[in-house]
């Protein structure tokens, strides 16, 4: 009798479980886009700067125009940074352009450069999947800055990192 009761309840459990069962076919999608690529056309060149020993900021706009404070003299042919970004047509991208440090040839003196493109700034690629990014910024020249050629590629320099993502 115990066997028949166990069989009976098992049968009821099986029927009740299957009577209320449902299923659905879940949808899975993926969008594949072109890999982002970037190339540098121009590096940023601030020109030749002479100072009377006062700490000041020299600025360059995204078109390459330099603003030099009255206590300094700026000369040469400056240029803003110019980068071509390629990817999926009409895609929105996010830019993170980080501060950099220029050092002299001995790596003993530095200056900070703050780009004029902020962190998390959004841009849109055009219909061909291209965007030209022009970067200027502010160079902090220290009081009595040692005469030398300063660069992010010198020992002690920190390059301007540009992060680009969809």
Short mmCIF file of N, CA and C in Angstrom, two decimals:
data_model
loop_
_atom_site.label_atom_id
_atom_site.label_comp_id
_atom_site.label_asym_id
_atom_site.label_seq_id
_atom_site.Cartn_x
_atom_site.Cartn_y
_atom_site.Cartn_z
N UNK A 1 0.82 -1.18 0.00
CA UNK A 1 0.00 0.00 0.00
C UNK A 1 0.87 1.26 0.00
N UNK A 2 1.93 1.21 0.78
CA UNK A 2 2.84 2.34 0.85
C UNK A 2 3.43 2.64 -0.52
N UNK A 3 3.74 1.58 -1.27
CA UNK A 3 4.27 1.73 -2.60
C UNK A 3 3.29 2.45 -3.52
N UNK A 4 1.99 2.07 -3.46
CA UNK A 4 0.96 2.69 -4.31
C UNK A 4 0.74 4.15 -3.94
N UNK A 5 0.79 4.46 -2.65
CA UNK A 5 0.64 5.86 -2.23
C UNK A 5 1.81 6.71 -2.73
N UNK A 6 3.01 6.20 -2.63
CA UNK A 6 4.20 6.92 -3.11
C UNK A 6 4.09 7.13 -4.61
N UNK A 7 3.68 6.10 -5.34
CA UNK A 7 3.50 6.21 -6.78
C UNK A 7 2.41 7.21 -7.14
N UNK A 8 1.31 7.19 -6.40
CA UNK A 8 0.20 8.10 -6.64
C UNK A 8 0.63 9.57 -6.43
N UNK A 9 1.31 9.85 -5.34
CA UNK A 9 1.75 11.23 -5.06
C UNK A 9 2.83 11.69 -6.05
N UNK A 10 3.67 10.80 -6.44
CA UNK A 10 4.67 11.13 -7.46
C UNK A 10 4.00 11.50 -8.77
N UNK A 11 2.96 10.74 -9.14
CA UNK A 11 2.21 11.01 -10.36
C UNK A 11 1.52 12.37 -10.28
N UNK A 12 0.91 12.69 -9.14
CA UNK A 12 0.26 13.99 -8.96
C UNK A 12 1.27 15.14 -9.05
N UNK A 13 2.43 14.97 -8.45
CA UNK A 13 3.47 15.99 -8.51
C UNK A 13 3.91 16.20 -9.95
N UNK A 14 4.11 15.14 -10.68
CA UNK A 14 4.52 15.22 -12.08
C UNK A 14 3.48 15.95 -12.93
N UNK A 15 2.21 15.61 -12.75
CA UNK A 15 1.14 16.24 -13.51
C UNK A 15 1.01 17.71 -13.16
N UNK A 16 1.06 18.06 -11.87
CA UNK A 16 0.86 19.46 -11.48
C UNK A 16 2.03 20.32 -11.92
N UNK A 17 3.25 19.80 -11.91
CA UNK A 17 4.42 20.56 -12.34
C UNK A 17 4.33 20.85 -13.83
N UNK A 18 3.96 19.87 -14.61
CA UNK A 18 3.91 20.04 -16.05
C UNK A 18 2.68 20.83 -16.51
N UNK A 19 1.64 20.85 -15.72
CA UNK A 19 0.43 21.58 -16.10
C UNK A 19 0.66 23.09 -16.08
N UNK A 20 1.58 23.55 -15.25
CA UNK A 20 1.79 24.99 -15.11
C UNK A 20 3.13 25.44 -15.68
N UNK A 21 3.80 24.63 -16.44
CA UNK A 21 5.10 24.98 -17.01
C UNK A 21 4.93 25.82 -18.26
N UNK A 22 5.80 26.81 -18.45
CA UNK A 22 5.83 27.63 -19.66
C UNK A 22 7.27 27.74 -20.12
N UNK A 23 7.44 28.13 -21.33
CA UNK A 23 8.79 28.35 -21.85
C UNK A 23 8.75 29.51 -22.83
N UNK A 24 9.90 30.07 -23.07
CA UNK A 24 10.03 31.19 -24.01
C UNK A 24 11.37 31.06 -24.71
N UNK A 25 11.43 31.48 -25.95
CA UNK A 25 12.68 31.53 -26.67
C UNK A 25 13.29 32.91 -26.45
N UNK A 26 14.35 33.02 -25.67
CA UNK A 26 15.01 34.29 -25.40
C UNK A 26 15.80 34.76 -26.61
N UNK A 27 15.85 36.06 -26.79
CA UNK A 27 16.55 36.64 -27.93
C UNK A 27 17.92 37.12 -27.47
N UNK A 28 18.92 36.83 -28.25
CA UNK A 28 20.28 37.29 -28.00
C UNK A 28 20.71 38.08 -29.23
N UNK A 29 21.22 39.30 -29.04
CA UNK A 29 21.67 40.13 -30.15
C UNK A 29 23.07 40.66 -29.86
N UNK A 30 23.77 41.02 -30.89
CA UNK A 30 25.08 41.66 -30.76
C UNK A 30 25.26 42.59 -31.95
N UNK A 31 25.85 43.73 -31.70
CA UNK A 31 26.18 44.66 -32.78
C UNK A 31 27.69 44.73 -32.89
N UNK A 32 28.21 44.44 -34.05
CA UNK A 32 29.64 44.50 -34.29
C UNK A 32 29.93 45.82 -35.00
N UNK A 33 30.87 46.59 -34.45
CA UNK A 33 31.24 47.87 -35.06
C UNK A 33 32.73 47.86 -35.40
N UNK A 34 33.11 48.77 -36.25
CA UNK A 34 34.51 48.89 -36.64
C UNK A 34 35.36 49.24 -35.42
N UNK A 35 36.54 48.69 -35.38
CA UNK A 35 37.47 49.01 -34.30
C UNK A 35 37.87 50.48 -34.41
N UNK A 36 37.97 51.16 -33.28
CA UNK A 36 38.41 52.56 -33.30
C UNK A 36 39.90 52.62 -33.61
N UNK A 37 40.25 53.58 -34.44
CA UNK A 37 41.65 53.83 -34.77
C UNK A 37 41.91 55.32 -34.62
N UNK A 38 43.12 55.68 -34.26
CA UNK A 38 43.48 57.10 -34.15
C UNK A 38 44.90 57.28 -34.68
N UNK A 39 45.09 58.39 -35.37
CA UNK A 39 46.43 58.72 -35.86
C UNK A 39 46.70 60.20 -35.56
N UNK A 40 47.95 60.50 -35.27
CA UNK A 40 48.35 61.88 -34.95
C UNK A 40 48.88 62.56 -36.21
N UNK A 41 48.28 63.69 -36.57
CA UNK A 41 48.76 64.49 -37.70
C UNK A 41 49.76 65.54 -37.22
N UNK A 42 49.45 66.18 -36.10
CA UNK A 42 50.31 67.21 -35.50
C UNK A 42 50.45 66.94 -34.02
N UNK A 43 51.67 67.04 -33.52
CA UNK A 43 51.85 67.08 -32.07
C UNK A 43 51.71 68.54 -31.65
N UNK A 44 51.45 68.77 -30.38
CA UNK A 44 51.30 70.14 -29.89
C UNK A 44 52.68 70.76 -29.77
N UNK A 45 52.83 71.95 -30.36
CA UNK A 45 54.07 72.71 -30.24
C UNK A 45 53.72 74.11 -29.78
N UNK A 46 54.19 74.49 -28.60
CA UNK A 46 53.86 75.78 -28.00
C UNK A 46 54.72 76.92 -28.54
N UNK A 47 55.79 76.61 -29.26
CA UNK A 47 56.68 77.63 -29.77
C UNK A 47 57.82 77.89 -28.80
N UNK A 48 58.53 78.98 -29.01
CA UNK A 48 59.64 79.39 -28.14
C UNK A 48 59.11 80.41 -27.15
N UNK A 49 59.37 80.19 -25.88
CA UNK A 49 58.83 81.05 -24.82
C UNK A 49 59.98 81.62 -24.02
N UNK A 50 60.03 82.93 -23.89
CA UNK A 50 61.01 83.56 -22.99
C UNK A 50 60.26 84.22 -21.85
N UNK A 51 60.87 84.19 -20.67
CA UNK A 51 60.20 84.67 -19.47
C UNK A 51 61.11 85.56 -18.64
N UNK A 52 60.51 86.44 -17.84
CA UNK A 52 61.29 87.29 -16.94
C UNK A 52 61.45 86.65 -15.56
N UNK A 53 61.08 85.38 -15.43
CA UNK A 53 61.22 84.69 -14.15
C UNK A 53 59.93 84.55 -13.37
N UNK A 54 58.83 85.08 -13.93
CA UNK A 54 57.54 85.00 -13.26
C UNK A 54 56.81 83.72 -13.70
N UNK A 55 56.18 83.05 -12.75
CA UNK A 55 55.37 81.87 -13.09
C UNK A 55 54.10 82.34 -13.79
N UNK A 56 53.83 81.78 -14.96
CA UNK A 56 52.66 82.17 -15.76
C UNK A 56 52.14 80.96 -16.53
N UNK A 57 51.00 81.16 -17.17
CA UNK A 57 50.41 80.13 -18.01
C UNK A 57 50.36 80.62 -19.45
N UNK A 58 50.88 79.81 -20.36
CA UNK A 58 50.80 80.08 -21.79
C UNK A 58 49.74 79.13 -22.35
N UNK A 59 48.81 79.68 -23.13
CA UNK A 59 47.71 78.87 -23.67
C UNK A 59 47.79 78.78 -25.18
N UNK A 60 47.35 77.63 -25.69
CA UNK A 60 47.21 77.44 -27.13
C UNK A 60 45.81 76.92 -27.37
N UNK A 61 45.09 77.52 -28.32
CA UNK A 61 43.73 77.04 -28.59
C UNK A 61 43.78 75.92 -29.61
N UNK A 62 42.64 75.34 -29.90
CA UNK A 62 42.59 74.18 -30.80
C UNK A 62 42.92 74.53 -32.25
N UNK A 63 43.02 75.84 -32.56
CA UNK A 63 43.42 76.27 -33.91
C UNK A 63 44.90 76.60 -33.98
N UNK A 64 45.62 76.53 -32.85
CA UNK A 64 47.05 76.80 -32.84
C UNK A 64 47.43 78.22 -32.47
N UNK A 65 46.46 79.04 -32.03
CA UNK A 65 46.75 80.42 -31.61
C UNK A 65 47.22 80.43 -30.16
N UNK A 66 48.37 81.06 -29.92
CA UNK A 66 48.95 81.11 -28.59
C UNK A 66 48.60 82.42 -27.91
N UNK A 67 48.24 82.32 -26.63
CA UNK A 67 48.03 83.50 -25.78
C UNK A 67 49.18 83.53 -24.79
N UNK A 68 49.97 84.59 -24.88
CA UNK A 68 51.17 84.72 -24.07
C UNK A 68 50.97 85.87 -23.08
N UNK A 69 51.23 85.65 -21.79
CA UNK A 69 51.06 86.73 -20.82
C UNK A 69 52.08 87.86 -21.04
N UNK A 70 51.80 89.04 -20.54
CA UNK A 70 52.68 90.20 -20.76
C UNK A 70 54.11 90.01 -20.21
N UNK A 71 54.29 89.16 -19.23
CA UNK A 71 55.62 88.94 -18.65
C UNK A 71 56.45 87.95 -19.46
N UNK A 72 55.90 87.46 -20.56
CA UNK A 72 56.60 86.50 -21.40
C UNK A 72 56.56 86.94 -22.85
N UNK A 73 57.41 86.32 -23.64
CA UNK A 73 57.40 86.55 -25.08
C UNK A 73 57.30 85.18 -25.75
N UNK A 74 56.33 85.05 -26.65
CA UNK A 74 56.12 83.79 -27.37
C UNK A 74 56.43 84.00 -28.84
N UNK A 75 57.20 83.08 -29.41
CA UNK A 75 57.64 83.21 -30.79
C UNK A 75 57.59 81.82 -31.44
N UNK A 76 57.86 81.78 -32.71
CA UNK A 76 57.87 80.50 -33.42
C UNK A 76 56.55 80.26 -34.11
N UNK A 77 56.40 79.08 -34.62
CA UNK A 77 55.17 78.69 -35.32
C UNK A 77 54.51 77.58 -34.51
N UNK A 78 53.63 77.98 -33.59
CA UNK A 78 52.97 76.97 -32.75
C UNK A 78 51.94 76.17 -33.55
N UNK A 79 51.60 75.02 -33.03
CA UNK A 79 50.54 74.23 -33.65
C UNK A 79 49.81 73.44 -32.56
N UNK A 80 48.51 73.34 -32.75
CA UNK A 80 47.70 72.53 -31.84
C UNK A 80 47.87 71.06 -32.24
N UNK A 81 47.47 70.17 -31.34
CA UNK A 81 47.51 68.76 -31.65
C UNK A 81 46.35 68.41 -32.57
N UNK A 82 46.60 67.57 -33.52
CA UNK A 82 45.55 67.19 -34.47
C UNK A 82 45.58 65.67 -34.63
N UNK A 83 44.41 65.06 -34.38
CA UNK A 83 44.28 63.61 -34.40
C UNK A 83 43.06 63.23 -35.24
N UNK A 84 43.19 62.18 -36.04
CA UNK A 84 42.07 61.67 -36.83
C UNK A 84 41.60 60.37 -36.20
N UNK A 85 40.33 60.34 -35.84
CA UNK A 85 39.72 59.16 -35.23
C UNK A 85 38.82 58.51 -36.28
N UNK A 86 38.94 57.20 -36.43
CA UNK A 86 38.12 56.45 -37.39
C UNK A 86 37.41 55.31 -36.66
N UNK A 87 36.16 55.07 -37.08
CA UNK A 87 35.38 53.99 -36.48
C UNK A 87 34.06 53.82 -37.22
N UNK A 88 33.03 53.46 -36.50
CA UNK A 88 31.71 53.21 -37.09
C UNK A 88 31.03 54.53 -37.47
N UNK A 89 30.42 54.61 -38.65
CA UNK A 89 29.73 55.83 -39.08
C UNK A 89 28.66 56.27 -38.07
N UNK A 90 28.64 57.56 -37.80
CA UNK A 90 27.65 58.22 -36.93
C UNK A 90 27.65 57.72 -35.49
N UNK A 91 28.70 57.05 -35.08
CA UNK A 91 28.78 56.53 -33.71
C UNK A 91 29.21 57.64 -32.75
N UNK A 92 28.67 57.59 -31.54
CA UNK A 92 29.10 58.52 -30.50
C UNK A 92 30.30 57.91 -29.79
N UNK A 93 31.31 58.74 -29.56
CA UNK A 93 32.50 58.29 -28.85
C UNK A 93 32.70 59.16 -27.62
N UNK A 94 33.45 58.64 -26.69
CA UNK A 94 33.78 59.36 -25.46
C UNK A 94 35.30 59.56 -25.43
N UNK A 95 35.71 60.76 -25.06
CA UNK A 95 37.13 61.09 -25.01
C UNK A 95 37.55 61.38 -23.57
N UNK A 96 38.70 60.87 -23.20
CA UNK A 96 39.36 61.24 -21.96
C UNK A 96 40.77 61.66 -22.34
N UNK A 97 41.03 62.97 -22.27
CA UNK A 97 42.36 63.48 -22.60
C UNK A 97 42.99 63.93 -21.27
N UNK A 98 44.08 63.29 -20.93
CA UNK A 98 44.69 63.47 -19.61
C UNK A 98 45.81 64.51 -19.64
N UNK A 99 46.03 65.11 -18.49
CA UNK A 99 47.14 66.06 -18.35
C UNK A 99 48.46 65.37 -18.63
N UNK A 100 49.45 66.17 -18.99
CA UNK A 100 50.77 65.61 -19.26
C UNK A 100 51.83 66.47 -18.58
N UNK A 101 53.03 65.94 -18.54
CA UNK A 101 54.16 66.64 -17.93
C UNK A 101 55.30 66.70 -18.93
N UNK A 102 55.80 67.89 -19.17
CA UNK A 102 56.97 68.08 -20.02
C UNK A 102 58.18 68.18 -19.11
N UNK A 103 59.29 67.57 -19.48
CA UNK A 103 60.51 67.69 -18.69
C UNK A 103 61.64 68.19 -19.59
N UNK A 104 62.65 68.78 -18.95
CA UNK A 104 63.80 69.24 -19.73
C UNK A 104 64.65 68.04 -20.13
N UNK A 105 65.70 68.28 -20.91
CA UNK A 105 66.49 67.18 -21.46
C UNK A 105 67.19 66.37 -20.38
N UNK A 106 67.47 66.97 -19.22
CA UNK A 106 68.11 66.24 -18.12
C UNK A 106 67.09 65.54 -17.23
N UNK A 107 65.82 65.87 -17.39
CA UNK A 107 64.78 65.28 -16.56
C UNK A 107 64.72 65.87 -15.16
N UNK A 108 65.28 67.06 -14.98
CA UNK A 108 65.35 67.67 -13.65
C UNK A 108 64.33 68.77 -13.41
N UNK A 109 63.73 69.29 -14.47
CA UNK A 109 62.72 70.35 -14.36
C UNK A 109 61.50 69.92 -15.17
N UNK A 110 60.33 70.31 -14.70
CA UNK A 110 59.10 69.93 -15.41
C UNK A 110 58.14 71.10 -15.53
N UNK A 111 57.20 70.95 -16.45
CA UNK A 111 56.06 71.86 -16.61
C UNK A 111 54.84 71.00 -16.88
N UNK A 112 53.69 71.43 -16.39
CA UNK A 112 52.45 70.68 -16.60
C UNK A 112 51.66 71.27 -17.75
N UNK A 113 51.05 70.39 -18.55
CA UNK A 113 50.19 70.79 -19.65
C UNK A 113 48.79 70.24 -19.38
N UNK A 114 47.79 71.12 -19.39
CA UNK A 114 46.40 70.72 -19.18
C UNK A 114 45.65 70.91 -20.49
N UNK A 115 45.19 69.82 -21.12
CA UNK A 115 44.50 69.94 -22.41
C UNK A 115 43.14 70.61 -22.27
N UNK A 116 42.67 71.21 -23.36
CA UNK A 116 41.36 71.89 -23.35
C UNK A 116 40.21 70.96 -23.73
N UNK A 117 40.48 69.67 -23.81
CA UNK A 117 39.43 68.67 -24.02
C UNK A 117 39.30 67.93 -22.70
N UNK A 118 38.10 67.93 -22.16
CA UNK A 118 37.91 67.36 -20.83
C UNK A 118 37.77 65.85 -20.81
N UNK A 119 37.67 65.33 -19.60
CA UNK A 119 37.44 63.91 -19.40
C UNK A 119 35.97 63.59 -19.67
N UNK A 120 35.72 62.53 -20.39
CA UNK A 120 34.35 62.11 -20.65
C UNK A 120 33.61 62.94 -21.68
N UNK A 121 34.34 63.75 -22.44
CA UNK A 121 33.69 64.58 -23.45
C UNK A 121 33.19 63.72 -24.60
N UNK A 122 31.96 63.96 -25.03
CA UNK A 122 31.35 63.16 -26.11
C UNK A 122 31.52 63.86 -27.46
N UNK A 123 31.76 63.08 -28.47
CA UNK A 123 31.84 63.54 -29.85
C UNK A 123 31.11 62.51 -30.70
N UNK A 124 30.80 62.88 -31.94
CA UNK A 124 30.14 61.96 -32.86
C UNK A 124 30.97 61.84 -34.13
N UNK A 125 31.22 60.61 -34.54
CA UNK A 125 31.90 60.38 -35.81
C UNK A 125 30.95 60.74 -36.95
N UNK A 126 31.50 61.22 -38.07
CA UNK A 126 30.63 61.61 -39.18
C UNK A 126 30.11 60.38 -39.94
N UNK A 127 29.42 60.62 -41.05
CA UNK A 127 28.80 59.56 -41.82
C UNK A 127 29.79 58.58 -42.44
N UNK A 128 31.05 58.98 -42.52
CA UNK A 128 32.08 58.06 -43.02
C UNK A 128 32.83 57.39 -41.88
N UNK A 129 32.48 57.73 -40.64
CA UNK A 129 33.13 57.14 -39.47
C UNK A 129 34.41 57.85 -39.08
N UNK A 130 34.49 59.15 -39.37
CA UNK A 130 35.71 59.90 -39.10
C UNK A 130 35.43 61.13 -38.22
N UNK A 131 36.42 61.54 -37.46
CA UNK A 131 36.33 62.77 -36.67
C UNK A 131 37.74 63.32 -36.50
N UNK A 132 37.90 64.63 -36.70
CA UNK A 132 39.18 65.28 -36.47
C UNK A 132 39.14 65.94 -35.10
N UNK A 133 40.06 65.55 -34.25
CA UNK A 133 40.16 66.09 -32.90
C UNK A 133 41.33 67.04 -32.85
N UNK A 134 41.05 68.30 -32.51
CA UNK A 134 42.11 69.30 -32.38
C UNK A 134 42.21 69.67 -30.91
N UNK A 135 43.43 69.60 -30.37
CA UNK A 135 43.63 69.82 -28.95
C UNK A 135 44.61 70.96 -28.71
N UNK A 136 44.21 71.87 -27.85
CA UNK A 136 45.08 72.90 -27.32
C UNK A 136 45.13 72.72 -25.82
N UNK A 137 45.56 73.76 -25.11
CA UNK A 137 45.57 73.65 -23.66
C UNK A 137 46.44 74.71 -23.02
N UNK A 138 46.72 74.50 -21.75
CA UNK A 138 47.47 75.46 -20.93
C UNK A 138 48.77 74.84 -20.44
N UNK A 139 49.87 75.57 -20.67
CA UNK A 139 51.18 75.16 -20.19
C UNK A 139 51.55 76.02 -19.00
N UNK A 140 51.81 75.39 -17.87
CA UNK A 140 52.19 76.12 -16.65
C UNK A 140 53.71 76.25 -16.61
N UNK A 141 54.19 77.47 -16.86
CA UNK A 141 55.63 77.75 -16.84
C UNK A 141 55.98 78.24 -15.44
N UNK A 142 56.92 77.58 -14.82
CA UNK A 142 57.30 77.91 -13.45
C UNK A 142 58.15 79.17 -13.36
N UNK A 143 58.20 79.72 -12.16
CA UNK A 143 59.08 80.87 -11.91
C UNK A 143 60.53 80.41 -12.12
N UNK A 144 61.29 81.21 -12.84
CA UNK A 144 62.70 80.90 -13.13
C UNK A 144 62.88 79.52 -13.76
N UNK A 145 61.99 79.17 -14.67
CA UNK A 145 62.06 77.88 -15.38
C UNK A 145 63.38 77.81 -16.13
N UNK A 146 64.10 76.73 -15.95
CA UNK A 146 65.40 76.54 -16.58
C UNK A 146 65.27 76.54 -18.11
N UNK A 147 66.20 77.21 -18.79
CA UNK A 147 66.20 77.24 -20.26
C UNK A 147 66.58 75.86 -20.79
N UNK A 148 65.76 75.32 -21.67
CA UNK A 148 66.00 74.01 -22.27
C UNK A 148 64.83 73.70 -23.19
N UNK A 149 64.90 72.60 -23.91
CA UNK A 149 63.79 72.12 -24.70
C UNK A 149 63.04 71.10 -23.85
N UNK A 150 61.77 71.39 -23.59
CA UNK A 150 60.93 70.54 -22.74
C UNK A 150 60.03 69.69 -23.63
N UNK A 151 59.84 68.43 -23.23
CA UNK A 151 59.01 67.52 -24.02
C UNK A 151 58.46 66.41 -23.12
N UNK A 152 57.32 65.88 -23.52
CA UNK A 152 56.77 64.72 -22.82
C UNK A 152 57.60 63.47 -23.11
N UNK A 153 58.42 63.51 -24.17
CA UNK A 153 59.23 62.34 -24.52
C UNK A 153 60.60 62.34 -23.84
N UNK A 154 60.95 63.41 -23.12
CA UNK A 154 62.20 63.42 -22.37
C UNK A 154 62.05 62.57 -21.11
N UNK A 155 63.18 62.16 -20.54
CA UNK A 155 63.17 61.44 -19.27
C UNK A 155 62.42 62.26 -18.23
N UNK A 156 61.47 61.63 -17.54
CA UNK A 156 60.67 62.34 -16.53
C UNK A 156 59.40 62.95 -17.10
N UNK A 157 59.26 62.94 -18.41
CA UNK A 157 58.04 63.47 -19.04
C UNK A 157 56.92 62.43 -18.99
N UNK A 158 55.69 62.93 -19.00
CA UNK A 158 54.52 62.05 -19.01
C UNK A 158 53.68 62.43 -20.23
N UNK A 159 53.53 61.52 -21.19
CA UNK A 159 52.76 61.83 -22.41
C UNK A 159 51.30 62.17 -22.13
N UNK A 160 50.69 62.90 -23.04
CA UNK A 160 49.27 63.23 -22.96
C UNK A 160 48.50 62.00 -23.45
N UNK A 161 47.90 61.27 -22.53
CA UNK A 161 47.16 60.06 -22.86
C UNK A 161 45.77 60.45 -23.36
N UNK A 162 45.39 59.91 -24.51
CA UNK A 162 44.07 60.15 -25.08
C UNK A 162 43.34 58.81 -25.15
N UNK A 163 42.32 58.66 -24.30
CA UNK A 163 41.50 57.46 -24.29
C UNK A 163 40.25 57.73 -25.12
N UNK A 164 39.96 56.85 -26.05
CA UNK A 164 38.78 57.00 -26.91
C UNK A 164 38.00 55.68 -26.86
N UNK A 165 36.70 55.78 -26.64
CA UNK A 165 35.88 54.57 -26.60
C UNK A 165 34.50 54.86 -27.17
N UNK A 166 33.81 53.80 -27.59
CA UNK A 166 32.42 53.93 -28.04
C UNK A 166 31.55 54.16 -26.84
#
